[in-house]
Amino acid sequence: MREFTVNEAAKRLLEAENAYILIHRSPDGDCIGSGYALALALRSQGKKAKVLCSDAIPERYHFMLPEAETIEHFEPDIIISADVADEKLIGDTLFEQYAGKTDLCIDHHISNTGYAKELCLDGNAAAACQVVYEILKAMNISVTREMAVCLYTGLATDTGCFMYDNVSPRTLRIAAEIMEQYPDIPYAAINRNMFIVKSMGRMQLDSILTKQLESYADGKCMLVCITKELMDKYGIDESELDGVAGFPLQVEGAEVGIVLKEREKNFFRISMRSADKVNVSDICKCFGGGGHIKAAGCSIEASAEDAKRMLVEAVMKGMQK
Ligand SMILES: [Mn+2]
């Protein structure tokens, strides 16, 4: 693996002709935004580009997708990944085909495993979209309105609507540059749809989750488990659980919030959030995961009770550091 600066990544992309862009499973605003902004940018230079995701893009993000996309088959001469910290996160179907084949990874996760041949990583960037924006500038590509919608949404969603402490002056300046260039994009409506609006099922689920919050370490660690049974009962799918990871941390005094999502019997996806000092990326690494210092994830194969016990133990240890 070679580490690339923004300028080196820009040069590499200008030299490439046909790109496949891999984004992570359970796609979110940032990977969709960075993937499609990059694809649109490459196409604007007369290159071919296609975004690949092992899951369908959830409907709430469809406004980000380019209009009427019909792409003829082509062979790539570069395989790029965007916002993918660990190769496994591209999901099983893509992993089978593209494991070990990523040429250039564009990312902002400090836990990036270095799986790509070339890595353009900015661990201080609020979103992969921020890194992509810098690369587009270095490539001298003018950001179109479609790219701007993608980039803005990625910045907004990965920063909790510009609220988390991954927001830097640069993040806000990029958002400001986008807003200056395209004042007609409905920014407030995007924010509302990403952060306020929920399905009725999700609203009802939230009230159940409030009742089911579990408190550990004198309330410093809050945990909630979302079973498949609950999801079925309220008729909601994974894509409607956006933002649920931050839910347990809303409790006053909580330092770490854990959300367990049951994927299959005895298999859980874990999201962990830290309010301040505890490094949850390190804790999730103990379970083969990772992410950012204050927002990370992992998977655990165990019964719900065992998974909870292991996680709480690891968090207690992490809190002593
Ligand atoms: Mn991201």
GROMACS .gro file of C-alpha atoms and ligand atoms in nm:
model
  322
    1MET     CA    1   0.000   0.000   0.000
    2ARG     CA    2   0.119   0.349  -0.092
    3GLU     CA    3  -0.019   0.661   0.071
    4PHE     CA    4  -0.138   0.923  -0.174
    5THR     CA    5  -0.177   1.296  -0.123
    6VAL     CA    6  -0.481   1.468  -0.270
    7ASN     CA    7  -0.265   1.585  -0.563
    8GLU     CA    8  -0.134   1.236  -0.632
    9ALA     CA    9  -0.488   1.095  -0.623
   10ALA     CA   10  -0.600   1.370  -0.861
   11LYS     CA   11  -0.319   1.287  -1.103
   12ARG     CA   12  -0.400   0.916  -1.084
   13LEU     CA   13  -0.768   0.983  -1.162
   14LEU     CA   14  -0.684   1.211  -1.453
   15GLU     CA   15  -0.473   0.932  -1.604
   16ALA     CA   16  -0.743   0.666  -1.561
   17GLU     CA   17  -1.009   0.606  -1.824
   18ASN     CA   18  -1.268   0.358  -1.703
   19ALA     CA   19  -1.352   0.341  -1.334
   20TYR     CA   20  -1.558   0.120  -1.110
   21ILE     CA   21  -1.628   0.289  -0.778
   22LEU     CA   22  -1.705   0.061  -0.483
   23ILE     CA   23  -1.902   0.194  -0.185
   24HIS     CA   24  -1.990   0.018   0.140
   25ARG     CA   25  -2.286  -0.208   0.211
   26SER     CA   26  -2.580  -0.050   0.398
   27PRO     CA   27  -2.502   0.266   0.198
   28ASP     CA   28  -2.526   0.603   0.372
   29GLY     CA   29  -2.525   0.964   0.254
   30ASP     CA   30  -2.148   0.991   0.256
   31CYS     CA   31  -2.060   0.681   0.054
   32ILE     CA   32  -2.341   0.747  -0.195
   33GLY     CA   33  -2.241   1.114  -0.216
   34SER     CA   34  -1.870   1.053  -0.258
   35GLY     CA   35  -1.923   0.763  -0.500
   36TYR     CA   36  -2.164   0.943  -0.730
   37ALA     CA   37  -1.993   1.283  -0.712
   38LEU     CA   38  -1.674   1.113  -0.822
   39ALA     CA   39  -1.850   0.915  -1.097
   40LEU     CA   40  -2.013   1.233  -1.231
   41ALA     CA   41  -1.680   1.416  -1.216
   42LEU     CA   42  -1.499   1.144  -1.410
   43ARG     CA   43  -1.778   1.136  -1.669
   44SER     CA   44  -1.749   1.514  -1.707
   45GLN     CA   45  -1.393   1.446  -1.826
   46GLY     CA   46  -1.512   1.201  -2.091
   47LYS     CA   47  -1.425   0.896  -1.884
   48LYS     CA   48  -1.649   0.603  -1.800
   49ALA     CA   49  -1.751   0.548  -1.439
   50LYS     CA   50  -1.993   0.324  -1.254
   51VAL     CA   51  -2.079   0.304  -0.883
   52LEU     CA   52  -2.114  -0.046  -0.738
   53CYS     CA   53  -2.290  -0.126  -0.412
   54SER     CA   54  -2.387  -0.467  -0.279
   55ASP     CA   55  -2.715  -0.327  -0.143
   56ALA     CA   56  -2.981  -0.130  -0.325
   57ILE     CA   57  -2.966   0.246  -0.263
   58PRO     CA   58  -3.250   0.320  -0.016
   59GLU     CA   59  -3.529   0.537  -0.150
   60ARG     CA   60  -3.458   0.828   0.083
   61TYR     CA   61  -3.128   0.880  -0.098
   62HIS     CA   62  -3.267   0.854  -0.451
   63PHE     CA   63  -3.263   1.234  -0.493
   64MET     CA   64  -2.881   1.205  -0.497
   65LEU     CA   65  -2.867   0.970  -0.794
   66PRO     CA   66  -2.791   1.097  -1.144
   67GLU     CA   67  -3.094   1.119  -1.368
   68ALA     CA   68  -3.174   0.829  -1.602
   69GLU     CA   69  -2.857   0.637  -1.559
   70THR     CA   70  -2.799   0.382  -1.832
   71ILE     CA   71  -2.448   0.255  -1.843
   72GLU     CA   72  -2.328   0.013  -2.103
   73HIS     CA   73  -2.097  -0.256  -1.986
   74PHE     CA   74  -1.730  -0.165  -1.981
   75GLU     CA   75  -1.410  -0.308  -1.837
   76PRO     CA   76  -1.247  -0.088  -1.574
   77ASP     CA   77  -0.883   0.012  -1.582
   78ILE     CA   78  -0.909   0.143  -1.226
   79ILE     CA   79  -1.105   0.020  -0.926
   80ILE     CA   80  -1.171   0.289  -0.668
   81SER     CA   81  -1.335   0.263  -0.328
   82ALA     CA   82  -1.493   0.557  -0.150
   83ASP     CA   83  -1.570   0.576   0.224
   84VAL     CA   84  -1.476   0.207   0.268
   85ALA     CA   85  -1.254   0.160   0.577
   86ASP     CA   86  -1.224  -0.217   0.546
   87GLU     CA   87  -1.254  -0.425   0.232
   88LYS     CA   88  -1.506  -0.656   0.400
   89LEU     CA   89  -1.747  -0.361   0.419
   90ILE     CA   90  -1.814  -0.371   0.044
   91GLY     CA   91  -2.039  -0.666   0.129
   92ASP     CA   92  -2.024  -1.033   0.038
   93THR     CA   93  -2.129  -1.012  -0.327
   94LEU     CA   94  -1.874  -0.746  -0.422
   95PHE     CA   95  -1.609  -0.893  -0.194
   96GLU     CA   96  -1.610  -1.220  -0.385
   97GLN     CA   97  -1.530  -1.033  -0.703
   98TYR     CA   98  -1.316  -0.741  -0.592
   99ALA     CA   99  -1.122  -0.855  -0.284
  100GLY     CA  100  -0.761  -0.743  -0.321
  101LYS     CA  101  -0.838  -0.553  -0.640
  102THR     CA  102  -0.890  -0.196  -0.522
  103ASP     CA  103  -0.638   0.036  -0.687
  104LEU     CA  104  -0.725   0.364  -0.517
  105CYS     CA  105  -0.912   0.408  -0.191
  106ILE     CA  106  -1.046   0.752  -0.095
  107ASP     CA  107  -1.137   0.760   0.272
  108HIS     CA  108  -1.155   0.945   0.603
  109HIS     CA  109  -1.159   0.657   0.856
  110ILE     CA  110  -0.852   0.646   1.081
  111SER     CA  111  -0.906   0.270   1.107
  112ASN     CA  112  -0.859   0.215   0.729
  113THR     CA  113  -0.696  -0.125   0.693
  114GLY     CA  114  -0.475  -0.026   0.397
  115TYR     CA  115  -0.626  -0.288   0.165
  116ALA     CA  116  -0.592  -0.075  -0.150
  117LYS     CA  117  -0.279  -0.035  -0.360
  118GLU     CA  118  -0.302   0.341  -0.317
  119LEU     CA  119  -0.471   0.514  -0.026
  120CYS     CA  120  -0.577   0.877  -0.017
  121LEU     CA  121  -0.679   0.907   0.349
  122ASP     CA  122  -0.756   1.220   0.546
  123GLY     CA  123  -0.845   1.112   0.898
  124ASN     CA  124  -0.933   1.471   0.984
  125ALA     CA  125  -1.186   1.510   0.705
  126ALA     CA  126  -1.546   1.507   0.827
  127ALA     CA  127  -1.660   1.292   0.536
  128ALA     CA  128  -1.527   1.105   0.234
  129CYS     CA  129  -1.716   1.376   0.042
  130GLN     CA  130  -1.476   1.632   0.186
  131VAL     CA  131  -1.177   1.438   0.049
  132VAL     CA  132  -1.350   1.393  -0.289
  133TYR     CA  133  -1.417   1.769  -0.304
  134GLU     CA  134  -1.047   1.842  -0.248
  135ILE     CA  135  -0.952   1.591  -0.518
  136LEU     CA  136  -1.198   1.743  -0.767
  137LYS     CA  137  -1.048   2.087  -0.700
  138ALA     CA  138  -0.698   1.944  -0.756
  139MET     CA  139  -0.822   1.793  -1.083
  140ASN     CA  140  -0.955   2.134  -1.187
  141ILE     CA  141  -1.302   1.993  -1.233
  142SER     CA  142  -1.591   2.234  -1.190
  143VAL     CA  143  -1.852   2.099  -0.952
  144THR     CA  144  -2.188   2.065  -1.125
  145ARG     CA  145  -2.520   2.102  -0.947
  146GLU     CA  146  -2.566   1.722  -0.937
  147MET     CA  147  -2.221   1.676  -0.784
  148ALA     CA  148  -2.296   1.956  -0.536
  149VAL     CA  149  -2.614   1.782  -0.413
  150CYS     CA  150  -2.412   1.464  -0.355
  151LEU     CA  151  -2.123   1.638  -0.181
  152TYR     CA  152  -2.341   1.856   0.041
  153THR     CA  153  -2.554   1.560   0.150
  154GLY     CA  154  -2.247   1.353   0.236
  155LEU     CA  155  -2.103   1.638   0.441
  156ALA     CA  156  -2.433   1.695   0.622
  157THR     CA  157  -2.506   1.330   0.697
  158ASP     CA  158  -2.159   1.238   0.826
  159THR     CA  159  -2.149   1.541   1.056
  160GLY     CA  160  -2.495   1.503   1.209
  161CYS     CA  161  -2.596   1.816   1.017
  162PHE     CA  162  -2.269   1.996   1.095
  163MET     CA  163  -2.295   1.921   1.465
  164TYR     CA  164  -2.021   1.666   1.546
  165ASP     CA  165  -1.666   1.760   1.628
  166ASN     CA  166  -1.537   1.621   1.299
  167VAL     CA  167  -1.656   1.955   1.155
  168SER     CA  168  -1.361   2.183   1.080
  169PRO     CA  169  -1.345   2.532   0.931
  170ARG     CA  170  -1.263   2.356   0.604
  171THR     CA  171  -1.582   2.146   0.621
  172LEU     CA  172  -1.793   2.458   0.666
  173ARG     CA  173  -1.603   2.644   0.394
  174ILE     CA  174  -1.667   2.364   0.146
  175ALA     CA  175  -2.037   2.366   0.237
  176ALA     CA  176  -2.033   2.745   0.198
  177GLU     CA  177  -1.860   2.726  -0.141
  178ILE     CA  178  -2.123   2.479  -0.258
  179MET     CA  179  -2.405   2.701  -0.130
  180GLU     CA  180  -2.257   3.009  -0.295
  181GLN     CA  181  -2.226   2.831  -0.625
  182TYR     CA  182  -2.573   2.673  -0.613
  183PRO     CA  183  -2.805   2.885  -0.397
  184ASP     CA  184  -3.109   2.709  -0.546
  185ILE     CA  185  -3.034   2.362  -0.403
  186PRO     CA  186  -3.296   2.300  -0.128
  187TYR     CA  187  -3.042   2.262   0.155
  188ALA     CA  188  -3.295   2.299   0.437
  189ALA     CA  189  -3.521   2.038   0.281
  190ILE     CA  190  -3.228   1.797   0.245
  191ASN     CA  191  -3.140   1.850   0.613
  192ARG     CA  192  -3.501   1.801   0.718
  193ASN     CA  193  -3.538   1.480   0.518
  194MET     CA  194  -3.208   1.342   0.642
  195PHE     CA  195  -3.245   1.434   1.009
  196ILE     CA  196  -3.603   1.510   1.110
  197VAL     CA  197  -3.845   1.312   0.896
  198LYS     CA  198  -3.906   0.951   1.000
  199SER     CA  199  -4.157   0.689   0.897
  200MET     CA  200  -4.445   0.628   1.138
  201GLY     CA  201  -4.298   0.283   1.208
  202ARG     CA  202  -3.963   0.437   1.301
  203MET     CA  203  -4.133   0.689   1.533
  204GLN     CA  204  -4.310   0.404   1.709
  205LEU     CA  205  -3.993   0.197   1.725
  206ASP     CA  206  -3.811   0.491   1.888
  207SER     CA  207  -4.067   0.502   2.167
  208ILE     CA  208  -4.019   0.129   2.231
  209LEU     CA  209  -3.641   0.171   2.225
  210THR     CA  210  -3.670   0.450   2.484
  211LYS     CA  211  -3.840   0.204   2.718
  212GLN     CA  212  -3.585  -0.068   2.644
  213LEU     CA  213  -3.270   0.137   2.709
  214GLU     CA  214  -3.029  -0.049   2.936
  215SER     CA  215  -2.799   0.138   3.167
  216TYR     CA  216  -2.453   0.017   3.272
  217ALA     CA  217  -2.161   0.168   3.464
  218ASP     CA  218  -2.386   0.410   3.655
  219GLY     CA  219  -2.543   0.530   3.332
  220LYS     CA  220  -2.212   0.606   3.162
  221CYS     CA  221  -2.279   0.325   2.915
  222MET     CA  222  -2.625   0.306   2.757
  223LEU     CA  223  -2.730   0.019   2.535
  224VAL     CA  224  -3.025  -0.082   2.324
  225CYS     CA  225  -3.089  -0.396   2.120
  226ILE     CA  226  -3.303  -0.386   1.806
  227THR     CA  227  -3.428  -0.734   1.731
  228LYS     CA  228  -3.565  -0.851   1.399
  229GLU     CA  229  -3.891  -0.912   1.577
  230LEU     CA  230  -3.917  -0.540   1.658
  231MET     CA  231  -3.828  -0.440   1.302
  232ASP     CA  232  -4.095  -0.672   1.166
  233LYS     CA  233  -4.353  -0.554   1.417
  234TYR     CA  234  -4.317  -0.191   1.306
  235GLY     CA  235  -4.263  -0.279   0.942
  236ILE     CA  236  -3.930  -0.102   0.899
  237ASP     CA  237  -3.608  -0.203   0.730
  238GLU     CA  238  -3.241  -0.133   0.795
  239SER     CA  239  -3.238   0.182   0.582
  240GLU     CA  240  -3.488   0.344   0.818
  241LEU     CA  241  -3.255   0.300   1.116
  242ASP     CA  242  -3.036   0.592   1.012
  243GLY     CA  243  -2.921   0.792   1.310
  244VAL     CA  244  -3.035   0.529   1.559
  245ALA     CA  245  -2.670   0.481   1.657
  246GLY     CA  246  -2.673   0.816   1.836
  247PHE     CA  247  -2.992   0.737   2.023
  248PRO     CA  248  -2.854   0.593   2.352
  249LEU     CA  249  -2.610   0.886   2.383
  250GLN     CA  250  -2.900   1.128   2.417
  251VAL     CA  251  -2.931   1.023   2.781
  252GLU     CA  252  -2.770   1.274   3.015
  253GLY     CA  253  -2.451   1.137   3.168
  254ALA     CA  254  -2.398   0.872   2.899
  255GLU     CA  255  -2.040   0.853   2.772
  256VAL     CA  256  -2.076   0.556   2.540
  257GLY     CA  257  -2.386   0.445   2.351
  258ILE     CA  258  -2.419   0.098   2.202
  259VAL     CA  259  -2.680  -0.020   1.954
  260LEU     CA  260  -2.708  -0.388   1.865
  261LYS     CA  261  -2.895  -0.467   1.545
  262GLU     CA  262  -2.992  -0.828   1.496
  263ARG     CA  263  -2.915  -0.936   1.139
  264GLU     CA  264  -2.965  -1.309   1.182
  265LYS     CA  265  -3.016  -1.535   1.477
  266ASN     CA  266  -2.709  -1.489   1.700
  267PHE     CA  267  -2.552  -1.234   1.464
  268PHE     CA  268  -2.545  -0.863   1.546
  269ARG     CA  269  -2.415  -0.548   1.383
  270ILE     CA  270  -2.294  -0.311   1.648
  271SER     CA  271  -2.280   0.070   1.635
  272MET     CA  272  -2.091   0.248   1.909
  273ARG     CA  273  -2.080   0.622   1.977
  274SER     CA  274  -1.875   0.821   2.225
  275ALA     CA  275  -1.984   1.152   2.375
  276ASP     CA  276  -1.637   1.272   2.456
  277LYS     CA  277  -1.319   1.094   2.566
  278VAL     CA  278  -1.368   0.720   2.515
  279ASN     CA  279  -1.214   0.590   2.189
  280VAL     CA  280  -1.483   0.358   2.050
  281SER     CA  281  -1.279   0.283   1.737
  282ASP     CA  282  -1.027   0.104   1.961
  283ILE     CA  283  -1.305  -0.084   2.141
  284CYS     CA  284  -1.464  -0.198   1.815
  285LYS     CA  285  -1.123  -0.310   1.686
  286CYS     CA  286  -1.126  -0.576   1.965
  287PHE     CA  287  -1.421  -0.727   1.776
  288GLY     CA  288  -1.269  -0.695   1.430
  289GLY     CA  289  -1.434  -0.362   1.351
  290GLY     CA  290  -1.327   0.003   1.363
  291GLY     CA  291  -1.423   0.348   1.244
  292HIS     CA  292  -1.369   0.690   1.397
  293ILE     CA  293  -1.273   0.778   1.756
  294LYS     CA  294  -1.630   0.882   1.841
  295ALA     CA  295  -1.825   0.668   1.595
  296ALA     CA  296  -1.739   0.308   1.517
  297GLY     CA  297  -1.888  -0.033   1.452
  298CYS     CA  298  -1.829  -0.408   1.446
  299SER     CA  299  -2.013  -0.738   1.416
  300ILE     CA  300  -2.056  -1.007   1.681
  301GLU     CA  301  -2.167  -1.365   1.648
  302ALA     CA  302  -2.322  -1.462   1.982
  303SER     CA  303  -2.651  -1.466   2.166
  304ALA     CA  304  -2.788  -1.122   2.253
  305GLU     CA  305  -2.701  -1.171   2.618
  306ASP     CA  306  -2.342  -1.277   2.546
  307ALA     CA  307  -2.292  -1.000   2.293
  308LYS     CA  308  -2.416  -0.737   2.540
  309ARG     CA  309  -2.192  -0.872   2.816
  310MET     CA  310  -1.881  -0.873   2.594
  311LEU     CA  311  -1.952  -0.522   2.467
  312VAL     CA  312  -2.020  -0.372   2.808
  313GLU     CA  313  -1.703  -0.536   2.946
  314ALA     CA  314  -1.497  -0.396   2.659
  315VAL     CA  315  -1.650  -0.050   2.708
  316MET     CA  316  -1.577  -0.055   3.083
  317LYS     CA  317  -1.215  -0.140   3.003
  318GLY     CA  318  -1.203   0.133   2.737
  319MET     CA  319  -1.340   0.387   2.982
  320GLN     CA  320  -1.052   0.323   3.223
  321LYS     CA  321  -0.791   0.420   2.963
  322MN      MN  322  -1.808   0.857   0.579
   0.00000   0.00000   0.00000
